[in-house]
Amino acid sequence: MMACQEWPEPIIRVQSLAESGINAIPERFIKPQSQRPKTQSNVVPTKQGFNDVDVENINIPVIDFQDLYGEDKNLKEQTLKRVSEACREWGFFQVLNHGVNHDLMKSAREVWREFFHQPIEAKEKYANSPLTYEGYGSRLGIKKGAILDWSDYFFLHYMPSSLRDQEKWPSLPNSLRDVIDEYGDEVVKLGGRVLELLSINLGLKKDFLMNSFGGESEIGACLRVNFYPKCPQPDLTLGLSSHSDPGGMTILLPDENVSGLQVRRGEHWITVKPVPNAFIINIGDQIQVLSNAIYKSIEHRVIVNSNKDRVSLAFFYNPRSDLLIQPAKELVSEDRPPLYPPMTFDEYRLYIRTKGPCGKSQVESLTSQK
Ligand code: OGA
Ligand code: NI
């Protein structure tokens, strides 16, 4: 399918809609009953043994990286083990003492909040198209009449450096470009450290995943800043529909005050309770493939609320887009054959785009394809 250059219908800025003072959301944002936030039954115990109280109180694993770089071997082992379990069972964890400066995290969030709070004309200068998605956007996909999510976003390329074009980044607030440049640099470094941990935990050489991604200067990285305006009818819609992240892994800086991200756990949706100064890291489809499904790319979605806007920075850390990604041969055996065919990240993105959304983690459909 040829990429289409224009949106199929006029773009609605969700923030403008929210600020117009409506008290009912347009039909275009109303999700079918089964996708609405409150459809989960909290009374049925699940395989994991949850009861209804647990579902509310449970959180994704929170892991402190401090001990990884200390002297104590035992503590280091324990931390690695916790990362391993999180990748196998949750596909998600929060990380503390990750090495990224807390003030820089705060500034990154603040410059984007300022950007979104500028007048609409200032933002429209950066309006994006479905060709590259770079810039200010309010929808994903080009299906005419599609049901939309309750969010706006700004999308930009950070790596490879040949795709980084600061002219396409907002020039206001003044500090945005410098802050995001520095932030990107630090988050890319964190991504490299995490790839090393995952490689070790999988019993592979510590540079295995980095090499599979093409090496430090060749990886792909992009930032999607999500803005979820207040919503007068949060029970009827979603800020971001259920999806798995197609890339390598995602390093998310959530809003410090407002929760909204939900992670699928069996039949339940677990609301992530963000820990101050932590990043939320999740496994994407490409690491699920490389690990031959030992690590899971888990479905997640975002709910909105009627009182507070929410901002999040999703940094996607991806393999170079033209390298073949396939299960590591060390993780393949007669008992555990390769679950996925070799495919480049470029091919994969095209594949999921043409296939259209499916209810489960997108990469699952590759298994059933064979
Ligand atoms: C994403 C995403 C979660 C959030 O951008 O892919 O899942 O909390 N974001 O905004
Ligand atoms: Ni996501």
mmCIF file of C-alpha atoms and ligand atoms in Angstrom:
data_model
loop_
_atom_site.group_PDB
_atom_site.id
_atom_site.type_symbol
_atom_site.label_atom_id
_atom_site.label_comp_id
_atom_site.label_asym_id
_atom_site.label_seq_id
_atom_site.Cartn_x
_atom_site.Cartn_y
_atom_site.Cartn_z
ATOM 1 C CA MET A 1 0.000 0.000 0.000
ATOM 2 C CA MET A 2 1.338 3.444 -0.882
ATOM 3 C CA ALA A 3 1.651 5.810 2.029
ATOM 4 C CA CYS A 4 -1.017 8.444 1.703
ATOM 5 C CA GLN A 5 0.109 12.056 1.908
ATOM 6 C CA GLU A 6 -2.937 13.648 3.457
ATOM 7 C CA TRP A 7 -5.385 12.964 6.257
ATOM 8 C CA PRO A 8 -8.719 11.547 5.071
ATOM 9 C CA GLU A 9 -10.780 14.253 6.801
ATOM 10 C CA PRO A 10 -10.225 17.558 8.600
ATOM 11 C CA ILE A 11 -8.154 17.200 11.750
ATOM 12 C CA ILE A 12 -9.820 17.873 15.088
ATOM 13 C CA ARG A 13 -7.422 19.124 17.756
ATOM 14 C CA VAL A 14 -8.587 17.328 20.864
ATOM 15 C CA GLN A 15 -7.180 20.040 23.110
ATOM 16 C CA SER A 16 -9.236 22.729 21.325
ATOM 17 C CA LEU A 17 -12.302 20.553 21.617
ATOM 18 C CA ALA A 18 -11.708 20.036 25.337
ATOM 19 C CA GLU A 19 -11.120 23.742 25.915
ATOM 20 C CA SER A 20 -14.281 24.708 24.013
ATOM 21 C CA GLY A 21 -16.284 23.741 27.087
ATOM 22 C CA ILE A 22 -18.345 20.892 25.606
ATOM 23 C CA ASN A 23 -19.880 18.523 28.108
ATOM 24 C CA ALA A 24 -20.471 15.613 25.738
ATOM 25 C CA ILE A 25 -17.788 14.215 23.477
ATOM 26 C CA PRO A 26 -18.400 13.938 19.708
ATOM 27 C CA GLU A 27 -19.442 10.515 18.455
ATOM 28 C CA ARG A 28 -16.096 10.098 16.695
ATOM 29 C CA PHE A 29 -14.441 9.560 20.080
ATOM 30 C CA ILE A 30 -16.915 7.106 21.548
ATOM 31 C CA LYS A 31 -15.434 3.613 21.745
ATOM 32 C CA PRO A 32 -17.461 0.443 21.365
ATOM 33 C CA GLN A 33 -18.651 -0.892 24.695
ATOM 34 C CA SER A 34 -16.019 -3.663 24.878
ATOM 35 C CA GLN A 35 -13.124 -1.191 24.623
ATOM 36 C CA ARG A 36 -14.342 1.295 27.196
ATOM 37 C CA PRO A 37 -12.281 1.723 30.360
ATOM 38 C CA LYS A 38 -14.665 0.290 32.907
ATOM 39 C CA THR A 39 -15.694 -2.932 31.230
ATOM 40 C CA GLN A 40 -13.355 -5.151 33.202
ATOM 41 C CA SER A 41 -14.948 -7.332 35.780
ATOM 42 C CA ASN A 42 -13.090 -7.032 39.019
ATOM 43 C CA VAL A 43 -14.803 -9.890 40.735
ATOM 44 C CA VAL A 44 -13.575 -12.897 38.782
ATOM 45 C CA PRO A 45 -10.370 -14.357 40.207
ATOM 46 C CA THR A 46 -7.780 -14.959 37.475
ATOM 47 C CA LYS A 47 -5.034 -17.472 36.881
ATOM 48 C CA GLN A 48 -2.633 -15.085 38.576
ATOM 49 C CA GLY A 49 -4.774 -15.369 41.650
ATOM 50 C CA PHE A 50 -5.909 -11.766 41.860
ATOM 51 C CA ASN A 51 -9.049 -10.770 43.576
ATOM 52 C CA ASP A 52 -10.851 -7.512 42.994
ATOM 53 C CA VAL A 53 -8.924 -5.589 45.654
ATOM 54 C CA ASP A 54 -5.529 -6.582 44.247
ATOM 55 C CA VAL A 55 -6.314 -5.285 40.799
ATOM 56 C CA GLU A 56 -6.695 -1.787 42.187
ATOM 57 C CA ASN A 57 -3.607 -1.912 44.358
ATOM 58 C CA ILE A 58 -1.153 -3.834 42.247
ATOM 59 C CA ASN A 59 1.611 -2.013 40.372
ATOM 60 C CA ILE A 60 4.115 -3.020 37.717
ATOM 61 C CA PRO A 61 7.532 -3.953 39.214
ATOM 62 C CA VAL A 62 9.631 -1.025 40.465
ATOM 63 C CA ILE A 63 13.361 -1.729 40.175
ATOM 64 C CA ASP A 64 16.209 0.331 41.586
ATOM 65 C CA PHE A 65 19.296 0.208 39.334
ATOM 66 C CA GLN A 66 21.541 1.513 42.116
ATOM 67 C CA ASP A 67 22.721 -1.956 43.097
ATOM 68 C CA LEU A 68 23.694 -2.890 39.554
ATOM 69 C CA TYR A 69 26.744 -0.727 39.650
ATOM 70 C CA GLY A 70 27.767 -1.290 43.272
ATOM 71 C CA GLU A 71 30.264 -3.746 44.794
ATOM 72 C CA ASP A 72 27.819 -6.232 46.247
ATOM 73 C CA LYS A 73 27.520 -9.182 43.859
ATOM 74 C CA ASN A 74 24.430 -10.583 45.543
ATOM 75 C CA LEU A 75 22.499 -7.365 45.254
ATOM 76 C CA LYS A 76 23.550 -7.081 41.647
ATOM 77 C CA GLU A 77 22.297 -10.604 40.919
ATOM 78 C CA GLN A 78 19.008 -9.897 42.646
ATOM 79 C CA THR A 79 18.466 -6.760 40.605
ATOM 80 C CA LEU A 80 19.214 -8.578 37.351
ATOM 81 C CA LYS A 81 16.768 -11.263 38.368
ATOM 82 C CA ARG A 82 14.033 -8.742 39.032
ATOM 83 C CA VAL A 83 14.606 -7.199 35.592
ATOM 84 C CA SER A 84 14.452 -10.660 34.037
ATOM 85 C CA GLU A 85 11.180 -11.510 35.749
ATOM 86 C CA ALA A 86 9.654 -8.178 34.795
ATOM 87 C CA CYS A 87 10.548 -8.709 31.117
ATOM 88 C CA ARG A 88 9.149 -12.246 31.110
ATOM 89 C CA GLU A 89 5.994 -11.680 33.084
ATOM 90 C CA TRP A 90 4.996 -8.066 32.702
ATOM 91 C CA GLY A 91 6.860 -6.685 29.708
ATOM 92 C CA PHE A 92 6.946 -3.517 31.826
ATOM 93 C CA PHE A 93 8.836 -2.096 34.803
ATOM 94 C CA GLN A 94 9.629 1.223 36.437
ATOM 95 C CA VAL A 95 13.250 2.047 37.013
ATOM 96 C CA LEU A 96 14.870 4.246 39.657
ATOM 97 C CA ASN A 97 18.492 5.429 39.776
ATOM 98 C CA HIS A 98 18.639 5.007 36.019
ATOM 99 C CA GLY A 99 21.351 7.633 35.604
ATOM 100 C CA VAL A 100 19.293 10.335 33.894
ATOM 101 C CA ASN A 101 19.351 13.659 35.723
ATOM 102 C CA HIS A 102 16.077 14.389 37.514
ATOM 103 C CA ASP A 103 16.119 18.093 36.695
ATOM 104 C CA LEU A 104 16.545 17.249 33.039
ATOM 105 C CA MET A 105 13.511 14.948 33.205
ATOM 106 C CA LYS A 106 11.507 17.711 34.792
ATOM 107 C CA SER A 107 12.627 20.280 32.223
ATOM 108 C CA ALA A 108 11.787 17.917 29.365
ATOM 109 C CA ARG A 109 8.254 17.531 30.650
ATOM 110 C CA GLU A 110 7.895 21.245 31.308
ATOM 111 C CA VAL A 111 9.034 22.455 27.868
ATOM 112 C CA TRP A 112 6.468 20.191 26.234
ATOM 113 C CA ARG A 113 3.722 21.263 28.596
ATOM 114 C CA GLU A 114 4.539 24.827 27.604
ATOM 115 C CA PHE A 115 4.448 23.922 23.943
ATOM 116 C CA PHE A 116 0.984 22.418 24.237
ATOM 117 C CA HIS A 117 -0.268 25.412 26.164
ATOM 118 C CA GLN A 118 0.579 27.824 23.389
ATOM 119 C CA PRO A 119 -2.168 29.228 21.169
ATOM 120 C CA ILE A 120 -3.377 26.841 18.499
ATOM 121 C CA GLU A 121 -1.838 28.910 15.644
ATOM 122 C CA ALA A 122 1.639 28.437 17.088
ATOM 123 C CA LYS A 123 1.153 24.690 17.111
ATOM 124 C CA GLU A 124 -0.490 24.442 13.698
ATOM 125 C CA LYS A 125 2.804 25.592 12.148
ATOM 126 C CA TYR A 126 4.043 22.103 12.937
ATOM 127 C CA ALA A 127 0.947 20.210 11.733
ATOM 128 C CA ASN A 128 1.999 16.748 10.555
ATOM 129 C CA SER A 129 0.993 14.528 7.650
ATOM 130 C CA PRO A 130 0.595 10.752 7.556
ATOM 131 C CA LEU A 131 3.642 10.493 5.309
ATOM 132 C CA THR A 132 6.198 10.765 8.122
ATOM 133 C CA TYR A 133 4.042 11.665 11.134
ATOM 134 C CA GLU A 134 6.686 14.196 12.161
ATOM 135 C CA GLY A 135 5.253 17.208 13.933
ATOM 136 C CA TYR A 136 2.007 18.095 15.684
ATOM 137 C CA GLY A 137 -0.689 15.480 15.229
ATOM 138 C CA SER A 138 -4.055 14.343 16.516
ATOM 139 C CA ARG A 139 -4.611 10.932 14.996
ATOM 140 C CA LEU A 140 -2.844 7.762 13.947
ATOM 141 C CA GLY A 141 -3.888 5.964 10.794
ATOM 142 C CA ILE A 142 -5.734 7.226 7.754
ATOM 143 C CA LYS A 143 -8.912 5.211 7.777
ATOM 144 C CA LYS A 144 -11.799 7.505 6.940
ATOM 145 C CA GLY A 145 -14.412 7.604 9.682
ATOM 146 C CA ALA A 146 -12.185 5.785 12.198
ATOM 147 C CA ILE A 147 -12.976 6.189 15.876
ATOM 148 C CA LEU A 148 -10.394 8.563 17.314
ATOM 149 C CA ASP A 149 -8.391 8.653 20.535
ATOM 150 C CA TRP A 150 -8.674 11.506 23.030
ATOM 151 C CA SER A 151 -5.165 12.936 22.584
ATOM 152 C CA ASP A 152 -2.864 15.172 20.569
ATOM 153 C CA TYR A 153 0.845 14.510 20.170
ATOM 154 C CA PHE A 154 4.143 15.757 18.802
ATOM 155 C CA PHE A 155 6.361 13.260 17.025
ATOM 156 C CA LEU A 156 10.037 13.757 16.149
ATOM 157 C CA HIS A 157 13.038 11.739 15.003
ATOM 158 C CA TYR A 158 16.131 11.680 17.180
ATOM 159 C CA MET A 159 18.275 8.904 15.703
ATOM 160 C CA PRO A 160 19.865 8.151 13.291
ATOM 161 C CA SER A 161 21.303 11.651 13.318
ATOM 162 C CA SER A 162 20.661 11.910 9.565
ATOM 163 C CA LEU A 163 16.936 12.019 10.383
ATOM 164 C CA ARG A 164 17.287 14.496 13.252
ATOM 165 C CA ASP A 165 16.095 17.868 12.028
ATOM 166 C CA GLN A 166 15.791 20.425 14.777
ATOM 167 C CA GLU A 167 14.078 22.825 12.387
ATOM 168 C CA LYS A 168 11.061 20.537 12.639
ATOM 169 C CA TRP A 169 11.058 20.739 16.436
ATOM 170 C CA PRO A 170 9.145 23.550 18.152
ATOM 171 C CA SER A 171 11.160 26.768 18.468
ATOM 172 C CA LEU A 172 9.059 27.882 21.426
ATOM 173 C CA PRO A 173 9.613 27.698 24.295
ATOM 174 C CA ASN A 174 13.148 28.889 23.512
ATOM 175 C CA SER A 175 14.865 26.178 25.471
ATOM 176 C CA LEU A 176 12.918 23.276 23.961
ATOM 177 C CA ARG A 177 15.406 22.261 21.291
ATOM 178 C CA ASP A 178 18.410 22.256 23.625
ATOM 179 C CA VAL A 179 16.558 20.487 26.401
ATOM 180 C CA ILE A 180 15.247 17.782 24.076
ATOM 181 C CA ASP A 181 18.659 17.338 22.479
ATOM 182 C CA GLU A 182 20.226 16.724 25.871
ATOM 183 C CA TYR A 183 17.326 14.609 27.077
ATOM 184 C CA GLY A 184 17.495 12.426 23.962
ATOM 185 C CA ASP A 185 21.196 11.881 24.477
ATOM 186 C CA GLU A 186 20.739 10.747 28.072
ATOM 187 C CA VAL A 187 17.791 8.494 27.290
ATOM 188 C CA VAL A 188 19.652 6.872 24.393
ATOM 189 C CA LYS A 189 22.492 6.078 26.807
ATOM 190 C CA LEU A 190 20.025 4.572 29.262
ATOM 191 C CA GLY A 191 18.592 2.481 26.427
ATOM 192 C CA GLY A 192 22.056 1.110 25.695
ATOM 193 C CA ARG A 193 22.537 0.138 29.338
ATOM 194 C CA VAL A 194 19.175 -1.613 29.439
ATOM 195 C CA LEU A 195 19.925 -3.568 26.240
ATOM 196 C CA GLU A 196 23.075 -4.826 27.920
ATOM 197 C CA LEU A 197 21.164 -6.021 30.975
ATOM 198 C CA LEU A 198 18.590 -7.783 28.830
ATOM 199 C CA SER A 199 21.310 -9.496 26.767
ATOM 200 C CA ILE A 200 23.039 -10.759 29.920
ATOM 201 C CA ASN A 201 19.746 -11.938 31.380
ATOM 202 C CA LEU A 202 18.976 -13.878 28.202
ATOM 203 C CA GLY A 203 22.331 -15.645 28.516
ATOM 204 C CA LEU A 204 23.689 -13.877 25.452
ATOM 205 C CA LYS A 205 26.850 -11.813 24.996
ATOM 206 C CA LYS A 206 26.307 -8.455 26.624
ATOM 207 C CA ASP A 207 26.467 -6.616 23.292
ATOM 208 C CA PHE A 208 24.157 -9.062 21.510
ATOM 209 C CA LEU A 209 21.038 -6.901 21.444
ATOM 210 C CA MET A 210 22.971 -3.719 20.664
ATOM 211 C CA ASN A 211 24.626 -5.464 17.726
ATOM 212 C CA SER A 212 21.264 -6.789 16.547
ATOM 213 C CA PHE A 213 19.985 -3.216 16.660
ATOM 214 C CA GLY A 214 22.858 -2.122 14.414
ATOM 215 C CA GLY A 215 25.198 -0.593 17.001
ATOM 216 C CA GLU A 216 25.116 2.595 19.040
ATOM 217 C CA SER A 217 25.317 5.080 16.181
ATOM 218 C CA GLU A 218 22.897 3.178 13.956
ATOM 219 C CA ILE A 219 19.885 2.601 16.179
ATOM 220 C CA GLY A 220 16.616 4.360 15.492
ATOM 221 C CA ALA A 221 15.093 6.578 18.147
ATOM 222 C CA CYS A 222 12.096 8.837 18.111
ATOM 223 C CA LEU A 223 10.038 10.736 20.605
ATOM 224 C CA ARG A 224 6.287 10.940 20.809
ATOM 225 C CA VAL A 225 5.047 13.473 23.289
ATOM 226 C CA ASN A 226 1.455 12.691 24.165
ATOM 227 C CA PHE A 227 -0.960 15.318 25.421
ATOM 228 C CA TYR A 228 -4.187 13.983 26.916
ATOM 229 C CA PRO A 229 -6.633 16.829 27.545
ATOM 230 C CA LYS A 230 -9.299 16.647 30.229
ATOM 231 C CA CYS A 231 -12.307 14.811 28.970
ATOM 232 C CA PRO A 232 -15.947 15.468 29.935
ATOM 233 C CA GLN A 233 -16.890 11.781 29.437
ATOM 234 C CA PRO A 234 -13.794 9.734 30.251
ATOM 235 C CA ASP A 235 -15.763 6.500 30.582
ATOM 236 C CA LEU A 236 -16.701 6.484 26.907
ATOM 237 C CA THR A 237 -13.299 6.900 25.321
ATOM 238 C CA LEU A 238 -9.549 6.237 25.603
ATOM 239 C CA GLY A 239 -6.554 8.569 25.443
ATOM 240 C CA LEU A 240 -4.699 5.909 23.494
ATOM 241 C CA SER A 241 -6.282 2.684 22.276
ATOM 242 C CA SER A 242 -4.861 -0.649 23.262
ATOM 243 C CA HIS A 243 -1.645 -1.470 21.374
ATOM 244 C CA SER A 244 1.773 -3.012 21.742
ATOM 245 C CA ASP A 245 4.790 -0.888 20.804
ATOM 246 C CA PRO A 246 6.169 -2.076 17.458
ATOM 247 C CA GLY A 247 9.813 -1.119 18.077
ATOM 248 C CA GLY A 248 12.599 -2.341 20.330
ATOM 249 C CA MET A 249 11.703 -0.881 23.681
ATOM 250 C CA THR A 250 10.040 2.239 25.006
ATOM 251 C CA ILE A 251 11.360 4.521 27.722
ATOM 252 C CA LEU A 252 8.418 6.502 28.991
ATOM 253 C CA LEU A 253 8.491 9.595 31.147
ATOM 254 C CA PRO A 254 4.985 9.742 32.592
ATOM 255 C CA ASP A 255 3.167 12.722 34.029
ATOM 256 C CA GLU A 256 4.268 13.208 37.632
ATOM 257 C CA ASN A 257 0.784 14.037 38.878
ATOM 258 C CA VAL A 258 -1.737 12.156 36.804
ATOM 259 C CA SER A 259 -1.870 8.433 36.111
ATOM 260 C CA GLY A 260 -3.482 7.026 32.988
ATOM 261 C CA LEU A 261 -1.324 4.254 31.570
ATOM 262 C CA GLN A 262 -2.829 0.777 31.921
ATOM 263 C CA VAL A 263 -1.029 -2.487 31.249
ATOM 264 C CA ARG A 264 -2.771 -5.705 30.341
ATOM 265 C CA ARG A 265 -2.360 -8.520 32.801
ATOM 266 C CA GLY A 266 -4.397 -11.539 31.754
ATOM 267 C CA GLU A 267 -7.977 -10.333 31.666
ATOM 268 C CA HIS A 268 -7.231 -7.233 33.710
ATOM 269 C CA TRP A 269 -5.977 -3.743 33.093
ATOM 270 C CA ILE A 270 -3.492 -2.631 35.739
ATOM 271 C CA THR A 271 -3.153 1.122 36.219
ATOM 272 C CA VAL A 272 0.502 2.096 36.540
ATOM 273 C CA LYS A 273 1.172 4.189 39.626
ATOM 274 C CA PRO A 274 4.150 6.321 38.592
ATOM 275 C CA VAL A 275 6.958 6.528 41.145
ATOM 276 C CA PRO A 276 8.614 9.988 41.363
ATOM 277 C CA ASN A 277 11.715 10.303 39.154
ATOM 278 C CA ALA A 278 11.276 6.858 37.616
ATOM 279 C CA PHE A 279 11.071 5.920 33.968
ATOM 280 C CA ILE A 280 8.625 3.293 32.775
ATOM 281 C CA ILE A 281 10.345 0.859 30.438
ATOM 282 C CA ASN A 282 8.536 -1.633 28.254
ATOM 283 C CA ILE A 283 9.549 -4.357 25.843
ATOM 284 C CA GLY A 284 8.496 -3.744 22.236
ATOM 285 C CA ASP A 285 7.653 -6.228 19.494
ATOM 286 C CA GLN A 286 11.231 -6.388 18.122
ATOM 287 C CA ILE A 287 12.690 -7.583 21.432
ATOM 288 C CA GLN A 288 9.897 -10.122 21.699
ATOM 289 C CA VAL A 289 11.045 -11.440 18.307
ATOM 290 C CA LEU A 290 14.792 -11.378 19.140
ATOM 291 C CA SER A 291 14.155 -13.195 22.440
ATOM 292 C CA ASN A 292 11.918 -15.739 20.681
ATOM 293 C CA ALA A 293 9.054 -14.654 22.941
ATOM 294 C CA ILE A 294 10.920 -15.160 26.230
ATOM 295 C CA TYR A 295 10.340 -11.443 26.726
ATOM 296 C CA LYS A 296 6.867 -10.109 26.102
ATOM 297 C CA SER A 297 5.655 -7.028 24.300
ATOM 298 C CA ILE A 298 2.532 -6.366 26.301
ATOM 299 C CA GLU A 299 -0.608 -4.535 25.278
ATOM 300 C CA HIS A 300 -1.257 -1.243 26.997
ATOM 301 C CA ARG A 301 -3.623 1.713 26.694
ATOM 302 C CA VAL A 302 -4.256 5.104 28.259
ATOM 303 C CA ILE A 303 -7.377 6.267 30.069
ATOM 304 C CA VAL A 304 -8.309 9.905 30.514
ATOM 305 C CA ASN A 305 -10.072 11.821 33.261
ATOM 306 C CA SER A 306 -12.317 14.827 33.685
ATOM 307 C CA ASN A 307 -10.110 16.928 35.986
ATOM 308 C CA LYS A 308 -6.569 17.041 34.685
ATOM 309 C CA ASP A 309 -4.564 17.183 31.482
ATOM 310 C CA ARG A 310 -1.786 14.639 31.242
ATOM 311 C CA VAL A 311 1.575 14.810 29.427
ATOM 312 C CA SER A 312 3.879 11.877 28.706
ATOM 313 C CA LEU A 313 7.105 11.503 26.704
ATOM 314 C CA ALA A 314 7.413 8.131 24.964
ATOM 315 C CA PHE A 315 10.942 7.593 23.680
ATOM 316 C CA PHE A 316 11.010 4.701 21.221
ATOM 317 C CA TYR A 317 14.359 2.911 21.067
ATOM 318 C CA ASN A 318 14.411 0.858 17.878
ATOM 319 C CA PRO A 319 16.686 -1.294 15.743
ATOM 320 C CA ARG A 320 18.096 0.192 12.565
ATOM 321 C CA SER A 321 15.140 -0.132 10.251
ATOM 322 C CA ASP A 322 16.736 -2.158 7.430
ATOM 323 C CA LEU A 323 18.320 -4.959 9.481
ATOM 324 C CA LEU A 324 16.753 -8.393 9.610
ATOM 325 C CA ILE A 325 15.332 -9.067 13.049
ATOM 326 C CA GLN A 326 14.802 -12.705 14.001
ATOM 327 C CA PRO A 327 15.002 -14.937 17.084
ATOM 328 C CA ALA A 328 18.574 -15.235 18.423
ATOM 329 C CA LYS A 329 19.874 -18.646 17.370
ATOM 330 C CA GLU A 330 21.011 -19.275 20.951
ATOM 331 C CA LEU A 331 17.358 -19.097 21.995
ATOM 332 C CA VAL A 332 16.124 -21.503 19.364
ATOM 333 C CA SER A 333 16.122 -25.267 19.805
ATOM 334 C CA GLU A 334 14.223 -28.293 18.645
ATOM 335 C CA ASP A 335 11.902 -27.830 21.590
ATOM 336 C CA ARG A 336 11.606 -24.166 21.001
ATOM 337 C CA PRO A 337 11.617 -23.463 17.270
ATOM 338 C CA PRO A 338 11.794 -19.896 15.979
ATOM 339 C CA LEU A 339 8.372 -18.352 16.485
ATOM 340 C CA TYR A 340 8.811 -15.533 13.975
ATOM 341 C CA PRO A 341 10.108 -15.217 10.426
ATOM 342 C CA PRO A 342 13.025 -12.825 9.797
ATOM 343 C CA MET A 343 11.774 -9.351 8.965
ATOM 344 C CA THR A 344 13.243 -5.848 8.996
ATOM 345 C CA PHE A 345 11.625 -3.231 11.237
ATOM 346 C CA ASP A 346 10.626 -1.336 8.064
ATOM 347 C CA GLU A 347 8.856 -4.411 6.716
ATOM 348 C CA TYR A 348 7.229 -5.062 10.070
ATOM 349 C CA ARG A 349 5.780 -1.554 10.285
ATOM 350 C CA LEU A 350 4.347 -1.886 6.811
ATOM 351 C CA TYR A 351 2.967 -5.291 7.733
ATOM 352 C CA ILE A 352 1.116 -4.094 10.832
ATOM 353 C CA ARG A 353 -0.123 -0.982 9.038
ATOM 354 C CA THR A 354 -1.747 -2.944 6.234
ATOM 355 C CA LYS A 355 -3.013 -5.657 8.522
ATOM 356 C CA GLY A 356 -4.826 -3.108 10.655
ATOM 357 C CA PRO A 357 -5.258 -3.236 14.419
ATOM 358 C CA CYS A 358 -5.906 -6.533 16.131
ATOM 359 C CA GLY A 359 -6.956 -7.067 19.708
ATOM 360 C CA LYS A 360 -3.751 -8.599 20.996
ATOM 361 C CA SER A 361 -0.086 -7.746 20.949
ATOM 362 C CA GLN A 362 0.603 -6.983 17.276
ATOM 363 C CA VAL A 363 3.548 -9.321 17.015
ATOM 364 C CA GLU A 364 1.330 -12.321 17.822
ATOM 365 C CA SER A 365 -0.100 -12.160 14.347
ATOM 366 C CA LEU A 366 3.333 -13.021 12.933
ATOM 367 C CA THR A 367 3.221 -16.361 14.720
ATOM 368 C CA SER A 368 -0.190 -17.232 13.365
ATOM 369 C CA GLN A 369 0.919 -16.187 9.866
ATOM 370 C CA LYS A 370 3.264 -19.161 9.530
HETATM 371 C C1 OGA B 1 2.802 5.246 23.592
HETATM 372 C C2 OGA B 1 2.242 4.943 24.923
HETATM 373 C C3 OGA B 1 1.675 5.688 27.142
HETATM 374 C C4 OGA B 1 1.411 6.951 27.903
HETATM 375 O O1 OGA B 1 3.013 6.451 23.319
HETATM 376 O O2 OGA B 1 3.045 4.286 22.815
HETATM 377 O O3 OGA B 1 1.930 3.805 25.170
HETATM 378 O O4 OGA B 1 1.322 6.855 29.122
HETATM 379 N N1 OGA B 1 2.099 5.941 25.813
HETATM 380 O O5 OGA B 1 1.282 8.014 27.294
HETATM 381 NI NI NI B 2 2.757 2.434 23.715
#
